[in-house]
Amino acid sequence: HKRRHPFRMSALPALLVLVIGGGVAHAQPQQQTDALEAQIEKWVARARELTDGRVGELGIGAGAGIMCGFVGKKVQGVVVNMAILGAVAGAGACYFGWTTPEQLKEKAIQVETWAEEQVRKRTSSWVKRFDQDLDGDVDWEDSKIHMSSVVKRHGALAASFAGGALVGYRIG
């Protein structure tokens, strides 16, 4: 019987929004939002300074979105390729008699258990940090709570980030 972990893989995009969006750790959600807004203002000011005022929230959002989408697509490709190579290597090892399917299954379960332990260790602090509605897990509701006031004040940044992420994923 498996114990339910408060971090669900379906919540990964929400967690990424929180982490990429500033991921500042303070006691109250309002303080997190204020710190995130201060960081966004710094990014916008720095972009305007570097480009002599030609780039604002739209440029920063689109640039960050393209980068995140592109990197996300590349990471996805690496994960899929590694899974395929692992399956081919396992099949080859069985074919040449270096291992049996039972041994391979046992090792795969050991690796899965180890990986799950590592993810639990890494994400337990994230859950405490990003659980905005204090329901014990990180999900879309937490990202909505965290980002709602930021999006209201910086709509161009949020919209251009979303569009940039789609473009970056497409060209990645």
Coordinates of N, CA, C and O in Angstrom, one line a residue:
H1 N 0.8 -1.2 0.0 CA 0.0 0.0 0.0 C 0.9 1.2 0.0 O 1.8 1.4 0.8
K2 N 0.7 2.1 -1.0 CA 1.5 3.3 -1.1 C 0.9 4.5 -0.4 O -0.3 4.7 -0.4
R3 N 1.8 5.2 0.2 CA 1.4 6.4 1.0 C 1.3 7.6 0.0 O 2.2 7.7 -0.9
R4 N 0.3 8.3 0.1 CA 0.1 9.5 -0.9 C 1.1 10.6 -0.5 O 1.1 11.0 0.7
H5 N 1.8 11.1 -1.4 CA 2.7 12.2 -1.2 C 2.0 13.5 -1.5 O 1.3 13.5 -2.5
P6 N 2.3 14.5 -0.8 CA 1.6 15.8 -1.0 C 1.9 16.5 -2.3 O 1.3 17.3 -2.8
F7 N 3.0 16.0 -3.0 CA 3.4 16.6 -4.3 C 3.0 15.7 -5.4 O 3.4 14.5 -5.4
R8 N 2.1 16.2 -6.3 CA 1.7 15.3 -7.4 C 2.4 15.8 -8.7 O 2.6 17.0 -8.9
M9 N 2.7 14.9 -9.5 CA 3.3 15.2 -10.8 C 2.4 16.1 -11.6 O 2.9 16.9 -12.4
S10 N 1.1 16.0 -11.5 CA 0.2 16.9 -12.2 C 0.3 18.3 -11.8 O -0.1 19.2 -12.5
A11 N 0.9 18.5 -10.6 CA 1.1 19.9 -10.1 C 2.5 20.5 -10.5 O 2.8 21.6 -10.2
L12 N 3.2 19.7 -11.3 CA 4.6 20.2 -11.7 C 4.5 21.6 -12.4 O 5.3 22.5 -12.1
P13 N 3.6 21.8 -13.4 CA 3.5 23.1 -14.0 C 3.2 24.2 -13.0 O 3.8 25.3 -13.1
A14 N 2.4 23.9 -12.1 CA 2.0 25.0 -11.0 C 3.3 25.3 -10.2 O 3.5 26.4 -9.9
L15 N 4.0 24.2 -9.9 CA 5.2 24.4 -9.1 C 6.2 25.2 -9.9 O 6.9 26.1 -9.3
L16 N 6.3 24.9 -11.2 CA 7.3 25.7 -12.0 C 6.9 27.2 -12.1 O 7.8 28.0 -12.1
V17 N 5.6 27.4 -12.1 CA 5.2 28.8 -12.2 C 5.6 29.5 -10.9 O 6.1 30.6 -10.9
L18 N 5.5 28.8 -9.8 CA 5.9 29.4 -8.5 C 7.4 29.6 -8.4 O 7.9 30.6 -7.9
V19 N 8.1 28.6 -8.8 CA 9.6 28.6 -8.7 C 10.2 29.7 -9.7 O 11.0 30.5 -9.3
I20 N 9.7 29.6 -10.9 CA 10.2 30.6 -11.9 C 9.8 32.0 -11.6 O 10.5 33.0 -11.8
G21 N 8.6 32.1 -11.0 CA 8.0 33.4 -10.7 C 8.6 34.1 -9.5 O 8.1 35.1 -9.1
G22 N 9.6 33.6 -8.9 CA 10.3 34.3 -7.9 C 10.6 33.3 -6.7 O 11.7 33.4 -6.1
G23 N 9.7 32.4 -6.4 CA 10.0 31.4 -5.4 C 10.5 32.0 -4.1 O 11.4 31.4 -3.5
V24 N 10.1 33.1 -3.6 CA 10.6 33.7 -2.4 C 9.9 33.1 -1.2 O 8.7 32.8 -1.2
A25 N 10.7 32.8 -0.2 CA 10.1 32.1 1.0 C 10.0 33.1 2.2 O 10.9 33.4 2.8
H26 N 8.8 33.5 2.4 CA 8.4 34.3 3.5 C 7.2 33.6 4.2 O 6.6 32.7 3.7
A27 N 6.9 34.1 5.4 CA 5.9 33.5 6.2 C 4.5 33.6 5.6 O 3.7 32.7 5.6
Q28 N 4.2 34.8 5.0 CA 2.8 35.0 4.6 C 2.7 35.1 3.1 O 3.6 35.6 2.4
P29 N 1.6 34.7 2.5 CA 1.5 34.8 1.0 C 1.6 36.2 0.5 O 2.1 36.4 -0.6
Q30 N 1.1 37.2 1.3 CA 1.1 38.6 0.8 C 2.6 39.0 0.8 O 3.0 39.8 -0.2
Q31 N 3.4 38.6 1.7 CA 4.8 39.0 1.7 C 5.5 38.3 0.5 O 6.4 38.9 -0.2
Q32 N 5.1 37.1 0.1 CA 5.7 36.4 -1.0 C 5.3 37.2 -2.3 O 6.2 37.4 -3.2
T33 N 4.1 37.6 -2.4 CA 3.6 38.4 -3.5 C 4.4 39.7 -3.6 O 4.8 40.1 -4.7
D34 N 4.5 40.4 -2.5 CA 5.2 41.7 -2.5 C 6.7 41.5 -2.9 O 7.2 42.3 -3.7
A35 N 7.3 40.5 -2.4 CA 8.7 40.2 -2.8 C 8.8 39.8 -4.3 O 9.8 40.3 -5.0
L36 N 7.9 39.1 -4.8 CA 7.8 38.7 -6.2 C 7.6 40.0 -7.1 O 8.3 40.2 -8.1
E37 N 6.7 40.9 -6.7 CA 6.5 42.1 -7.4 C 7.8 43.0 -7.4 O 8.1 43.6 -8.4
A38 N 8.5 43.0 -6.3 CA 9.8 43.8 -6.2 C 10.8 43.2 -7.2 O 11.5 43.9 -7.9
Q39 N 10.8 41.9 -7.3 CA 11.8 41.2 -8.2 C 11.4 41.5 -9.7 O 12.2 41.8 -10.5
I40 N 10.1 41.5 -10.0 CA 9.6 41.8 -11.3 C 10.0 43.2 -11.7 O 10.5 43.5 -12.8
E41 N 9.8 44.1 -10.8 CA 10.1 45.5 -11.0 C 11.6 45.7 -11.3 O 12.0 46.5 -12.2
K42 N 12.5 44.9 -10.6 CA 13.9 45.0 -10.8 C 14.2 44.5 -12.3 O 15.0 45.1 -13.0
W43 N 13.6 43.4 -12.7 CA 13.8 42.8 -14.0 C 13.4 43.8 -15.1 O 14.1 44.0 -16.1
V44 N 12.2 44.4 -14.9 CA 11.8 45.4 -15.9 C 12.7 46.6 -16.0 O 13.1 47.0 -17.1
A45 N 13.1 47.1 -14.8 CA 14.0 48.3 -14.8 C 15.3 47.9 -15.4 O 15.9 48.7 -16.2
R46 N 15.9 46.7 -15.1 CA 17.1 46.3 -15.7 C 17.0 46.1 -17.2 O 17.9 46.5 -18.0
A47 N 15.9 45.6 -17.7 CA 15.7 45.4 -19.1 C 15.6 46.7 -19.8 O 16.2 46.9 -20.9
R48 N 14.9 47.7 -19.2 CA 14.8 49.0 -19.8 C 16.2 49.7 -19.9 O 16.5 50.4 -20.8
E49 N 17.0 49.5 -18.8 CA 18.3 50.1 -18.8 C 19.2 49.5 -19.8 O 19.9 50.2 -20.5
L50 N 19.2 48.2 -20.0 CA 20.0 47.5 -21.0 C 19.6 47.8 -22.4 O 20.5 47.8 -23.3
T51 N 18.4 48.1 -22.7 CA 17.9 48.4 -24.0 C 17.5 49.8 -24.3 O 16.8 50.1 -25.3
D52 N 17.9 50.7 -23.5 CA 17.6 52.1 -23.6 C 16.1 52.4 -23.7 O 15.6 53.2 -24.5
G53 N 15.4 51.7 -22.9 CA 13.9 51.9 -22.8 C 13.1 51.2 -23.8 O 11.9 51.4 -23.8
R54 N 13.6 50.4 -24.7 CA 12.9 49.8 -25.7 C 12.1 48.5 -25.3 O 11.2 48.1 -26.0
V55 N 12.5 47.9 -24.2 CA 11.9 46.6 -23.8 C 11.3 46.9 -22.4 O 11.9 47.4 -21.5
G56 N 10.1 46.4 -22.3 CA 9.4 46.5 -21.0 C 8.9 45.1 -20.6 O 9.6 44.1 -20.8
E57 N 7.7 45.1 -20.0 CA 7.2 43.8 -19.5 C 7.0 42.8 -20.6 O 7.2 41.6 -20.5
L58 N 6.5 43.3 -21.8 CA 6.3 42.4 -22.9 C 7.6 41.7 -23.3 O 7.6 40.5 -23.6
G59 N 8.6 42.4 -23.5 CA 9.9 41.9 -23.9 C 10.5 40.9 -22.9 O 11.0 39.8 -23.2
I60 N 10.4 41.2 -21.6 CA 10.9 40.3 -20.6 C 10.1 39.1 -20.5 O 10.6 38.0 -20.5
G61 N 8.8 39.2 -20.5 CA 7.9 38.0 -20.5 C 8.1 37.1 -21.7 O 8.2 35.9 -21.5
A62 N 8.2 37.7 -22.9 CA 8.4 36.9 -24.1 C 9.7 36.2 -24.1 O 9.8 35.0 -24.4
G63 N 10.8 36.9 -23.7 CA 12.1 36.4 -23.6 C 12.2 35.2 -22.6 O 12.7 34.2 -22.9
A64 N 11.7 35.5 -21.4 CA 11.7 34.4 -20.4 C 10.8 33.2 -20.8 O 11.2 32.1 -20.6
G65 N 9.7 33.5 -21.4 CA 8.8 32.4 -21.9 C 9.4 31.6 -23.0 O 9.4 30.4 -22.9
I66 N 10.1 32.3 -23.9 CA 10.7 31.5 -25.0 C 11.8 30.6 -24.4 O 12.0 29.4 -24.8
M67 N 12.6 31.2 -23.5 CA 13.7 30.4 -22.9 C 13.1 29.2 -22.2 O 13.6 28.1 -22.3
C68 N 12.1 29.4 -21.3 CA 11.5 28.3 -20.5 C 10.9 27.3 -21.4 O 11.0 26.1 -21.2
G69 N 10.2 27.7 -22.5 CA 9.6 26.7 -23.4 C 10.6 25.9 -24.1 O 10.5 24.7 -24.3
F70 N 11.7 26.6 -24.6 CA 12.7 25.9 -25.3 C 13.4 24.9 -24.4 O 13.6 23.7 -24.8
V71 N 13.8 25.3 -23.2 CA 14.5 24.4 -22.3 C 13.6 23.3 -21.9 O 14.0 22.1 -21.8
G72 N 12.3 23.6 -21.7 CA 11.4 22.5 -21.3 C 11.3 21.4 -22.4 O 11.2 20.2 -22.1
K73 N 11.2 21.9 -23.7 CA 11.1 20.9 -24.8 C 12.4 20.1 -24.9 O 12.4 18.9 -25.1
K74 N 13.6 20.7 -24.7 CA 14.8 20.0 -24.7 C 14.9 18.9 -23.6 O 15.4 17.8 -23.8
V75 N 14.5 19.3 -22.4 CA 14.6 18.4 -21.2 C 13.6 17.2 -21.5 O 13.9 16.1 -21.2
Q76 N 12.4 17.5 -22.0 CA 11.5 16.5 -22.4 C 12.1 15.5 -23.4 O 12.0 14.3 -23.2
G77 N 12.8 16.0 -24.4 CA 13.4 15.1 -25.3 C 14.5 14.3 -24.7 O 14.6 13.1 -25.0
V78 N 15.3 14.8 -23.8 CA 16.3 14.0 -23.2 C 15.7 12.9 -22.3 O 16.2 11.8 -22.3
V79 N 14.7 13.2 -21.6 CA 14.0 12.2 -20.7 C 13.5 11.1 -21.6 O 13.6 9.9 -21.3
V80 N 12.8 11.4 -22.7 CA 12.2 10.4 -23.6 C 13.3 9.5 -24.2 O 13.3 8.3 -24.2
N81 N 14.4 10.2 -24.7 CA 15.5 9.4 -25.3 C 16.2 8.5 -24.3 O 16.6 7.4 -24.6
M82 N 16.4 9.0 -23.0 CA 17.0 8.1 -22.0 C 16.1 6.9 -21.7 O 16.6 5.8 -21.4
A83 N 14.8 7.1 -21.7 CA 13.9 6.0 -21.4 C 14.0 5.0 -22.5 O 14.0 3.8 -22.3
I84 N 14.0 5.5 -23.8 CA 14.1 4.5 -24.9 C 15.5 3.8 -24.9 O 15.5 2.6 -25.0
L85 N 16.6 4.5 -24.6 CA 17.9 3.9 -24.6 C 17.9 2.9 -23.4 O 18.5 1.8 -23.6
G86 N 17.3 3.2 -22.3 CA 17.3 2.3 -21.2 C 16.6 1.0 -21.5 O 17.0 -0.1 -21.1
A87 N 15.4 1.2 -22.2 CA 14.7 0.0 -22.6 C 15.4 -0.9 -23.6 O 15.5 -2.1 -23.4
V88 N 16.1 -0.3 -24.5 CA 16.9 -1.0 -25.5 C 18.1 -1.7 -24.8 O 18.4 -2.9 -25.1
A89 N 18.7 -1.0 -23.9 CA 19.9 -1.6 -23.2 C 19.4 -2.8 -22.4 O 20.1 -3.8 -22.3
G90 N 18.3 -2.7 -21.7 CA 17.7 -3.8 -20.9 C 17.4 -5.0 -21.8 O 17.7 -6.1 -21.4
A91 N 16.7 -4.7 -22.9 CA 16.4 -5.8 -23.8 C 17.6 -6.5 -24.3 O 17.7 -7.7 -24.5
G92 N 18.7 -5.7 -24.7 CA 19.9 -6.2 -25.2 C 20.6 -7.1 -24.1 O 21.1 -8.2 -24.4
A93 N 20.6 -6.6 -22.9 CA 21.2 -7.4 -21.8 C 20.5 -8.7 -21.6 O 21.2 -9.7 -21.3
C94 N 19.2 -8.7 -21.7 CA 18.4 -10.0 -21.6 C 18.7 -10.9 -22.8 O 18.9 -12.1 -22.6
Y95 N 18.8 -10.3 -23.9 CA 19.1 -11.1 -25.1 C 20.4 -11.8 -25.1 O 20.6 -13.0 -25.5
F96 N 21.5 -11.1 -24.6 CA 22.8 -11.7 -24.6 C 23.0 -12.5 -23.3 O 24.1 -13.0 -23.1
G97 N 22.0 -12.6 -22.5 CA 22.2 -13.4 -21.3 C 22.9 -12.8 -20.1 O 23.3 -13.5 -19.2
W98 N 23.1 -11.5 -20.2 CA 23.8 -10.9 -19.1 C 23.0 -10.7 -17.9 O 23.5 -10.5 -16.8
T99 N 21.7 -10.7 -18.1 CA 20.7 -10.6 -17.0 C 19.4 -11.4 -17.4 O 19.2 -11.7 -18.5
T100 N 18.6 -11.6 -16.4 CA 17.3 -12.2 -16.7 C 16.2 -11.1 -16.5 O 16.4 -10.1 -15.9
P101 N 15.1 -11.3 -17.1 CA 14.0 -10.3 -17.0 C 13.6 -10.1 -15.5 O 13.3 -9.0 -15.1
E102 N 13.7 -11.1 -14.7 CA 13.3 -11.0 -13.3 C 14.4 -10.1 -12.6 O 14.0 -9.2 -11.8
Q103 N 15.7 -10.3 -12.9 CA 16.7 -9.4 -12.3 C 16.5 -8.0 -12.8 O 16.7 -7.0 -12.0
L104 N 16.2 -7.8 -14.0 CA 16.0 -6.5 -14.6 C 14.8 -5.8 -13.9 O 14.9 -4.6 -13.5
K105 N 13.7 -6.5 -13.7 CA 12.5 -6.0 -13.0 C 12.9 -5.6 -11.6 O 12.5 -4.5 -11.1
E106 N 13.6 -6.4 -10.9 CA 14.0 -6.1 -9.5 C 14.9 -4.9 -9.4 O 14.6 -4.0 -8.6
K107 N 15.8 -4.7 -10.3 CA 16.7 -3.5 -10.4 C 15.8 -2.3 -10.7 O 16.0 -1.2 -10.2
A108 N 14.9 -2.4 -11.6 CA 14.1 -1.3 -12.0 C 13.2 -0.8 -10.8 O 13.1 0.4 -10.6
I109 N 12.7 -1.8 -10.1 CA 11.9 -1.4 -8.9 C 12.8 -0.7 -7.9 O 12.4 0.3 -7.2
Q110 N 14.1 -1.2 -7.7 CA 15.0 -0.5 -6.8 C 15.3 0.9 -7.2 O 15.3 1.8 -6.4
V111 N 15.5 1.1 -8.5 CA 15.8 2.4 -9.0 C 14.6 3.3 -8.9 O 14.7 4.5 -8.5
E112 N 13.4 2.8 -9.1 CA 12.2 3.6 -8.9 C 12.0 4.0 -7.5 O 11.7 5.2 -7.2
T113 N 12.3 3.1 -6.6 CA 12.2 3.4 -5.1 C 13.2 4.5 -4.7 O 12.8 5.4 -4.0
W114 N 14.4 4.4 -5.2 CA 15.4 5.3 -4.9 C 15.0 6.7 -5.5 O 15.2 7.7 -4.8
A115 N 14.6 6.7 -6.7 CA 14.2 8.0 -7.4 C 13.0 8.7 -6.6 O 13.0 9.9 -6.4
E116 N 12.1 7.9 -6.2 CA 10.9 8.4 -5.5 C 11.4 9.0 -4.1 O 10.9 10.1 -3.7
E117 N 12.3 8.3 -3.4 CA 12.8 8.9 -2.2 C 13.5 10.2 -2.4 O 13.4 11.1 -1.6
Q118 N 14.3 10.3 -3.5 CA 15.0 11.5 -3.8 C 14.0 12.7 -4.1 O 14.2 13.8 -3.6
V119 N 13.0 12.4 -4.8 CA 12.0 13.4 -5.2 C 11.3 13.8 -3.9 O 11.1 15.0 -3.7
R120 N 10.9 12.9 -3.0 CA 10.3 13.3 -1.8 C 11.2 14.2 -0.9 O 10.7 15.1 -0.3
K121 N 12.5 13.8 -0.8 CA 13.4 14.7 -0.1 C 13.4 16.1 -0.6 O 13.4 17.1 0.1
R122 N 13.5 16.2 -1.9 CA 13.7 17.5 -2.5 C 12.4 18.3 -2.5 O 12.4 19.5 -2.4
T123 N 11.3 17.7 -2.6 CA 10.0 18.4 -2.7 C 9.3 18.7 -1.4 O 8.4 19.5 -1.3
S124 N 9.7 18.0 -0.3 CA 9.1 18.3 0.9 C 9.2 19.7 1.4 O 8.2 20.3 1.9
S125 N 10.4 20.3 1.2 CA 10.5 21.7 1.5 C 9.7 22.6 0.6 O 9.2 23.7 1.0
W126 N 9.6 22.2 -0.7 CA 8.8 23.0 -1.7 C 7.4 23.0 -1.3 O 6.7 24.0 -1.4
V127 N 6.9 21.9 -0.8 CA 5.5 21.8 -0.5 C 5.2 22.8 0.7 O 4.2 23.6 0.6
K128 N 6.0 22.8 1.7 CA 5.8 23.7 2.8 C 5.9 25.2 2.3 O 5.2 26.1 2.8
R129 N 6.8 25.4 1.4 CA 7.1 26.8 0.9 C 6.0 27.3 0.0 O 5.7 28.5 0.1
F130 N 5.5 26.5 -0.9 CA 4.5 27.0 -1.9 C 3.1 26.6 -1.7 O 2.3 26.9 -2.5
D131 N 2.8 26.0 -0.5 CA 1.4 25.6 -0.3 C 0.6 26.8 0.2 O 0.6 27.1 1.4
Q132 N 0.1 27.6 -0.7 CA -0.6 28.9 -0.4 C -1.9 28.7 0.4 O -2.2 29.5 1.2
D133 N -2.7 27.7 0.0 CA -4.0 27.5 0.7 C -3.9 26.5 1.8 O -4.9 26.2 2.4
L134 N -2.7 26.1 2.2 CA -2.5 25.2 3.4 C -3.3 23.9 3.4 O -3.8 23.5 4.4
D135 N -3.5 23.3 2.2 CA -4.2 22.1 2.1 C -3.3 20.9 2.1 O -3.8 19.7 2.0
G136 N -2.0 21.1 2.2 CA -1.1 20.0 2.2 C -0.5 19.5 0.9 O 0.3 18.6 0.9
D137 N -0.9 20.1 -0.2 CA -0.3 19.8 -1.5 C -0.1 21.1 -2.3 O -0.7 22.1 -2.0
V138 N 0.7 20.9 -3.4 CA 1.0 22.0 -4.3 C 0.2 21.7 -5.5 O 0.4 20.7 -6.2
D139 N -0.8 22.6 -5.9 CA -1.6 22.4 -7.1 C -1.9 23.7 -7.7 O -1.3 24.7 -7.4
W140 N -2.8 23.7 -8.7 CA -3.1 24.9 -9.5 C -3.7 26.0 -8.6 O -3.5 27.2 -8.8
E141 N -4.4 25.6 -7.6 CA -5.0 26.6 -6.7 C -3.9 27.4 -6.0 O -4.1 28.6 -5.8
D142 N -2.8 26.8 -5.6 CA -1.7 27.5 -5.0 C -1.1 28.5 -5.9 O -0.8 29.6 -5.5
S143 N -0.9 28.1 -7.2 CA -0.3 29.0 -8.1 C -1.3 30.2 -8.4 O -0.9 31.3 -8.6
K144 N -2.6 29.9 -8.5 CA -3.6 31.0 -8.7 C -3.5 32.0 -7.5 O -3.6 33.2 -7.8
I145 N -3.5 31.5 -6.3 CA -3.4 32.4 -5.2 C -2.2 33.2 -5.2 O -2.2 34.4 -5.0
H146 N -1.0 32.6 -5.5 CA 0.2 33.2 -5.5 C 0.4 34.3 -6.6 O 0.9 35.4 -6.4
M147 N -0.1 33.9 -7.8 CA 0.1 34.8 -8.9 C -1.0 35.7 -9.3 O -0.8 36.6 -10.1
S148 N -2.2 35.6 -8.6 CA -3.3 36.4 -9.1 C -3.1 37.9 -9.0 O -3.4 38.6 -9.9
S149 N -2.5 38.4 -7.9 CA -2.3 39.8 -7.8 C -1.2 40.3 -8.7 O -1.2 41.4 -9.2
V150 N -0.2 39.4 -8.9 CA 0.9 39.8 -9.7 C 0.4 39.9 -11.2 O 0.7 40.9 -11.9
V151 N -0.4 39.0 -11.6 CA -1.0 39.0 -13.0 C -1.9 40.2 -13.2 O -1.9 40.9 -14.2
K152 N -2.6 40.6 -12.1 CA -3.5 41.8 -12.2 C -2.6 43.1 -12.5 O -3.0 43.9 -13.3
R153 N -1.5 43.2 -11.8 CA -0.7 44.4 -12.0 C 0.3 44.3 -13.2 O 0.8 45.3 -13.7
H154 N 0.7 43.1 -13.6 CA 1.6 42.9 -14.6 C 1.1 41.9 -15.7 O 1.7 40.9 -16.0
G155 N -0.1 42.3 -16.2 CA -0.8 41.4 -17.2 C 0.1 41.2 -18.5 O 0.1 40.1 -19.1
A156 N 0.7 42.3 -18.9 CA 1.5 42.1 -20.2 C 2.7 41.1 -20.0 O 3.0 40.3 -20.9
L157 N 3.3 41.2 -18.8 CA 4.4 40.2 -18.5 C 3.8 38.8 -18.5 O 4.4 37.9 -19.1
A158 N 2.7 38.6 -17.8 CA 2.2 37.2 -17.8 C 1.7 36.7 -19.1 O 2.0 35.6 -19.5
A159 N 1.0 37.5 -19.9 CA 0.5 37.1 -21.2 C 1.7 36.9 -22.2 O 1.7 35.9 -22.9
S160 N 2.7 37.7 -22.2 CA 3.8 37.5 -23.1 C 4.7 36.3 -22.7 O 5.2 35.6 -23.5
F161 N 4.7 36.0 -21.4 CA 5.4 34.8 -20.9 C 4.7 33.6 -21.4 O 5.4 32.7 -21.9
A162 N 3.4 33.5 -21.3 CA 2.6 32.4 -21.8 C 2.8 32.2 -23.3 O 3.1 31.1 -23.8
G163 N 2.7 33.3 -24.0 CA 2.9 33.2 -25.5 C 4.3 32.8 -25.8 O 4.6 32.0 -26.7
G164 N 5.3 33.4 -25.1 CA 6.7 33.0 -25.4 C 7.0 31.6 -25.1 O 7.8 30.9 -25.8
A165 N 6.4 31.1 -24.0 CA 6.6 29.7 -23.7 C 6.1 28.7 -24.8 O 6.7 27.7 -25.1
L166 N 4.9 29.1 -25.3 CA 4.4 28.3 -26.4 C 5.3 28.3 -27.7 O 5.6 27.3 -28.3
V167 N 5.8 29.5 -28.0 CA 6.7 29.7 -29.1 C 8.0 28.9 -28.8 O 8.5 28.2 -29.7
G168 N 8.6 29.1 -27.6 CA 9.8 28.4 -27.3 C 9.7 26.9 -27.3 O 10.6 26.2 -27.8
Y169 N 8.5 26.4 -26.9 CA 8.3 24.9 -27.0 C 8.2 24.5 -28.4 O 8.7 23.4 -28.8
R170 N 7.6 25.3 -29.2 CA 7.4 24.9 -30.6 C 8.7 24.9 -31.4 O 8.9 24.0 -32.2
I171 N 9.6 25.9 -31.1 CA 10.8 25.9 -31.8 C 11.9 25.0 -31.2 O 12.9 24.7 -31.8
G172 N 11.6 24.5 -30.0 CA 12.6 23.7 -29.3 C 12.8 22.4 -29.8 O 12.9 21.6 -30.5

